[in-house]
Structure formats: C-alpha cells, structure tokens
C-alpha cells in the first residue's frame, strides 16, 4: 500500500505520539519568527509532521549567501531576489498541501508583536537578532505562551524551551540584552550548516512534545552544542528566577519600549 493516507504512519507508530498525538499535532498552530537557516529547517519538519497551521514571519529576501544552509531556497529564489516567506510558502505547500500556511513579510517590533504574532500554540525562534528575542520573551511571558529560543553561529548552538510559569525564561538565564557588537552571528563569525540543522531539530523535537499533548515535557532544560569540538550537553534547570525582571517581577522592558 502506498497512499496519501499513509503519510504520517511512521510518526503515529512512535508510541508517545500515536493516533491521539497526531490528532493533537494536526489541531495545532505554530509560528516561526525568522525564515533563515533555523526557520527553513523547522518549517520543513513541522509541515511534514502534519501541523494544522503554520505562520512564517520574515521581511528579508533570499540572497546567494543563504543557500549554503537555508534549505527551503534555491538558485532561482536568489536570482529573483524573492521574499523568503513567499519562496518558503510555495515550497512548503508543495511538500504538504493540507497545511494552512500564512506568511507575513514584516519585521516583528514592540509596536506590532501583538497583532502580528497573536496567540499560537508555540512560537519558534528563527531570528538571529537578540532584540527581537527579548521582545518575544516579554510577549510570551506576558501572554503565557510557550516559545523555544534557538541560536547558532560558527559551530555552536543553544536551545531553550520556555513555558512561562514552569520553566526559566530567556531573561532568567540571560538578564541583559547582549552588546550587538559582541554577539556572534552568522554574519560576524560565519556558520556551518549542520549546527543549524541540529538546533532546528532540537527546537522541533521540543515543540512536538508540547503539540502532541505531552504537557509534562519538555523538562526545564538548556541544550548546548559545539559540533566542531564534538560537545553536546543538556543542562537540567530549576524553575524560574524570582528576581528575573521579566517572569519574576513582571517588567516587560522590551515590550514597553513600544510606547515610548
Ligand atoms: Zn524569567
């Protein structure tokens, strides 16, 4: 037998997901901020997993320097200077036409985050801009939305799944916005494609636990990986920090910048 009905059979056969978990995944909505290397790989996996609805947000156009690691794009997209969300939306629809895909070619700002992001079941970090991540963290904590931080540059990466009230938020671990001149990004220190793949895979794995209905996982954890030295570790975390300016004290410094 080889029919479209068989599409999710191997995922359903995985016992922790099963038919019920697949139905939960199908009923869920994920939103990805940033459609670069992480966003491309996460969108690809989520659409194949049979998500109900996927929203992609990115204002940028495909460039030749993206093709080395941003797996949804090809030479034609770079030559045409196509919007990433447009190229990604077309490719993803060809992979799985059952998924409701929405694309927004906009930059997330403090002024528009509420209307642009709304209330998805999970927000996935595909941006490489720290101010946007701190903004997402403020918004997610304020609204009680789960989100998954993911970052990578050179050969190293970090993943932090955040469930407000249950796990530490981004500012519990990193209270201050990094100096933009010091923060390592693909533009400053380069990147090898495999590290983006492994970070995206960790993010999607954590998202699938939530979306399939396993509310008890992910446990509070920070993943760190350096593929060049061969180090992979998951650090068990305690709960949120009482003195965290965001989730501990309820100060949303990055969201509030919008009103000034
Ligand atoms: Zn916090």
Coordinates of C-alpha atoms and ligand atoms in Angstrom, one line a residue:
X1 CA 0.0 0.0 0.0
X2 CA 1.3 3.4 -0.9
X3 CA -1.4 6.0 -0.5
X4 CA -1.6 9.6 0.9
X5 CA -3.3 8.1 4.0
X6 CA 0.0 6.5 4.9
X7 CA 1.7 9.9 5.2
X8 CA 2.0 10.0 9.0
X9 CA 2.1 6.3 9.6
X10 CA 5.7 6.2 10.9
X11 CA 5.2 9.1 13.2
X12 CA 1.9 7.6 14.6
X13 CA 3.8 4.3 15.1
X14 CA 6.1 6.1 17.5
X15 CA 4.4 5.2 20.8
X16 CA 4.5 8.6 22.6
X17 CA 2.6 10.2 19.7
X18 CA 0.2 7.6 18.4
X19 CA -3.2 8.5 16.8
X20 CA -4.1 10.8 19.6
X21 CA -0.9 12.7 19.5
X22 CA -1.1 13.0 15.7
X23 CA -4.6 14.5 16.0
X24 CA -3.3 17.0 18.6
X25 CA -0.5 18.0 16.2
X26 CA -3.0 18.4 13.4
X27 CA -5.1 20.7 15.6
X28 CA -2.1 22.9 16.5
X29 CA -0.7 26.3 15.3
X30 CA 3.0 27.1 15.3
X31 CA 4.5 30.4 14.4
X32 CA 8.1 30.9 13.3
X33 CA 9.8 34.3 13.6
X34 CA 12.6 34.4 11.1
X35 CA 12.9 32.2 8.0
X36 CA 16.7 31.8 7.7
X37 CA 18.5 28.5 8.4
X38 CA 16.6 27.6 11.6
X39 CA 13.3 28.8 10.3
X40 CA 13.7 26.9 7.0
X41 CA 14.5 23.6 8.7
X42 CA 11.9 24.0 11.4
X43 CA 9.1 24.8 8.9
X44 CA 10.1 21.9 6.7
X45 CA 9.9 19.4 9.6
X46 CA 6.7 20.8 11.1
X47 CA 4.9 20.8 7.7
X48 CA 6.0 17.2 7.1
X49 CA 4.8 16.3 10.7
X50 CA 1.2 17.3 9.8
X51 CA 0.8 20.5 11.7
X52 CA -2.6 22.2 11.3
X53 CA -1.4 25.7 10.8
X54 CA 1.9 27.4 10.3
X55 CA 2.7 31.1 10.3
X56 CA 6.0 32.4 9.0
X57 CA 7.3 35.9 9.6
X58 CA 10.3 37.4 7.9
X59 CA 10.9 40.7 6.0
X60 CA 14.0 39.6 4.1
X61 CA 14.7 38.4 0.6
X62 CA 16.7 35.3 -0.5
X63 CA 20.4 36.0 -1.1
X64 CA 23.1 33.8 -2.6
X65 CA 24.9 33.6 0.8
X66 CA 21.7 32.0 2.3
X67 CA 21.8 28.9 0.0
X68 CA 24.6 27.2 1.9
X69 CA 22.3 26.4 4.9
X70 CA 18.7 27.8 4.3
X71 CA 17.2 24.6 3.0
X72 CA 13.9 25.9 1.6
X73 CA 15.5 28.1 -1.1
X74 CA 17.2 27.5 -4.4
X75 CA 19.2 29.4 -7.0
X76 CA 16.1 30.7 -8.7
X77 CA 14.9 32.3 -5.5
X78 CA 18.3 34.1 -5.0
X79 CA 18.4 35.2 -8.6
X80 CA 14.9 36.6 -8.4
X81 CA 15.5 38.1 -5.0
X82 CA 12.3 36.6 -3.9
X83 CA 10.9 37.3 -0.4
X84 CA 11.8 34.4 1.9
X85 CA 8.3 33.9 3.1
X86 CA 7.0 33.8 -0.4
X87 CA 9.6 31.2 -1.6
X88 CA 9.2 29.2 1.7
X89 CA 5.4 29.3 1.4
X90 CA 5.5 27.9 -2.1
X91 CA 7.9 25.2 -1.3
X92 CA 6.1 24.1 1.9
X93 CA 2.8 24.0 0.1
X94 CA 4.3 21.6 -2.4
X95 CA 5.6 19.4 0.5
X96 CA 2.2 19.2 2.2
X97 CA -0.9 20.9 0.7
X98 CA -3.0 20.0 3.8
X99 CA -1.3 22.6 6.0
X100 CA -2.7 26.1 6.4
X101 CA 0.3 28.3 5.8
X102 CA 0.3 32.0 6.4
X103 CA 3.2 34.3 5.5
X104 CA 3.9 37.8 6.7
X105 CA 6.8 39.8 5.2
X106 CA 7.2 42.0 8.2
X107 CA 9.7 42.8 10.9
X108 CA 8.5 42.0 14.5
X109 CA 8.5 45.1 16.6
X110 CA 7.3 46.1 20.0
X111 CA 4.5 48.1 18.3
X112 CA 3.2 45.2 16.1
X113 CA 4.0 42.0 18.0
X114 CA 0.5 41.6 19.4
X115 CA -1.3 41.8 16.1
X116 CA 1.5 40.0 14.1
X117 CA 2.1 37.1 16.4
X118 CA -1.3 36.6 18.1
X119 CA -1.8 33.5 20.2
X120 CA -0.2 30.4 18.5
X121 CA 0.3 27.2 20.4
X122 CA 4.1 27.7 20.2
X123 CA 6.4 30.4 19.0
X124 CA 9.7 29.2 17.4
X125 CA 12.7 31.4 17.3
X126 CA 14.3 31.5 13.9
X127 CA 15.7 35.0 14.2
X128 CA 19.4 35.9 14.8
X129 CA 18.6 39.2 16.3
X130 CA 18.7 39.4 20.1
X131 CA 16.4 42.5 20.5
X132 CA 13.7 40.5 18.7
X133 CA 14.3 37.5 21.0
X134 CA 14.0 39.7 24.1
X135 CA 10.8 41.2 22.7
X136 CA 9.4 37.7 22.0
X137 CA 10.3 36.6 25.6
X138 CA 8.5 39.6 27.1
X139 CA 5.4 39.0 24.9
X140 CA 5.4 35.2 25.5
X141 CA 5.7 35.6 29.3
X142 CA 3.1 38.3 29.5
X143 CA 0.6 36.2 27.4
X144 CA 1.6 32.8 28.9
X145 CA 2.6 31.5 25.5
X146 CA 5.2 28.7 25.1
X147 CA 8.2 29.6 23.0
X148 CA 11.5 28.0 22.1
X149 CA 14.7 30.0 21.9
X150 CA 17.2 28.8 19.4
X151 CA 20.5 30.3 18.4
X152 CA 23.5 29.2 16.4
X153 CA 26.7 30.7 14.9
X154 CA 30.1 29.2 13.9
X155 CA 29.8 25.6 15.0
X156 CA 27.9 26.1 18.3
X157 CA 24.2 26.4 19.2
X158 CA 21.8 26.8 22.1
X159 CA 18.2 25.8 22.6
X160 CA 16.0 26.8 25.5
X161 CA 12.3 25.7 25.6
X162 CA 10.3 28.2 27.7
X163 CA 7.0 27.6 29.3
X164 CA 6.1 30.7 31.3
X165 CA 5.4 29.9 35.0
X166 CA 7.0 26.5 34.8
X167 CA 10.5 26.9 33.3
X168 CA 13.1 29.7 33.3
X169 CA 12.5 32.4 30.7
X170 CA 15.3 33.9 28.5
X171 CA 15.9 36.7 31.0
X172 CA 16.2 34.3 33.9
X173 CA 19.3 32.9 32.2
X174 CA 20.5 36.0 30.3
X175 CA 19.1 39.1 32.1
X176 CA 20.7 41.6 29.8
X177 CA 20.5 42.1 26.1
X178 CA 23.9 41.2 24.7
X179 CA 26.0 44.0 23.2
X180 CA 25.2 43.9 19.5
X181 CA 28.9 44.4 18.7
X182 CA 29.8 41.4 20.7
X183 CA 27.0 38.9 19.8
X184 CA 28.2 36.2 17.5
X185 CA 26.0 35.7 14.4
X186 CA 26.4 34.0 11.0
X187 CA 27.3 37.5 9.6
X188 CA 30.2 38.0 12.0
X189 CA 31.7 34.6 12.7
X190 CA 30.2 32.5 9.9
X191 CA 28.3 29.3 10.4
X192 CA 28.4 25.7 9.2
X193 CA 25.1 24.3 8.1
X194 CA 25.0 21.2 10.4
X195 CA 24.8 23.3 13.5
X196 CA 21.6 25.0 12.2
X197 CA 20.1 21.6 11.4
X198 CA 20.8 20.2 14.9
X199 CA 19.5 23.4 16.7
X200 CA 16.3 23.4 14.5
X201 CA 15.9 19.6 15.2
X202 CA 16.1 20.2 18.9
X203 CA 13.6 23.1 18.7
X204 CA 11.1 21.0 16.7
X205 CA 11.5 18.0 18.9
X206 CA 10.6 20.1 21.9
X207 CA 7.7 21.6 20.0
X208 CA 6.4 18.2 19.0
X209 CA 6.3 17.1 22.7
X210 CA 4.0 20.1 23.5
X211 CA 1.9 20.0 20.4
X212 CA 1.3 16.2 20.6
X213 CA -0.2 16.7 24.0
X214 CA 2.7 15.9 26.4
X215 CA 2.4 18.9 28.7
X216 CA 4.8 17.4 31.2
X217 CA 7.7 17.7 28.8
X218 CA 10.0 19.4 27.9
X219 CA 11.5 19.4 31.4
X220 CA 13.3 22.7 32.2
X221 CA 16.5 22.2 30.1
X222 CA 19.1 24.1 28.2
X223 CA 20.8 22.4 25.3
X224 CA 24.2 23.4 24.2
X225 CA 26.2 22.0 21.3
X226 CA 29.5 22.6 19.6
X227 CA 29.8 20.4 16.6
X228 CA 33.5 21.3 15.9
X229 CA 34.7 20.2 19.4
X230 CA 32.1 17.5 19.5
X231 CA 30.4 18.6 22.7
X232 CA 26.7 18.1 23.2
X233 CA 25.0 18.6 26.6
X234 CA 21.6 19.2 28.1
X235 CA 21.7 21.0 31.4
X236 CA 18.8 20.4 33.7
X237 CA 17.4 23.7 35.0
X238 CA 15.5 24.7 38.1
X239 CA 12.3 26.8 37.9
X240 CA 12.2 30.4 37.1
X241 CA 14.2 33.0 39.0
X242 CA 12.3 35.1 41.5
X243 CA 14.4 38.1 40.7
X244 CA 14.1 37.8 36.9
X245 CA 13.0 41.2 35.7
X246 CA 10.5 39.6 33.3
X247 CA 8.9 36.5 34.6
X248 CA 9.8 37.2 38.3
X249 CA 9.0 40.9 38.6
X250 CA 6.6 41.3 35.7
X251 CA 8.6 44.1 34.0
X252 CA 8.3 43.9 30.2
X253 CA 11.1 46.3 29.3
X254 CA 11.3 45.4 25.7
X255 CA 7.5 45.5 25.0
X256 CA 7.2 48.8 26.8
X257 CA 9.8 50.4 24.6
X258 CA 6.9 50.4 22.0
X259 CA 5.0 53.1 23.9
X260 CA 8.0 55.4 24.3
Ligands
LIG1 ZN1 12.5 34.9 33.8

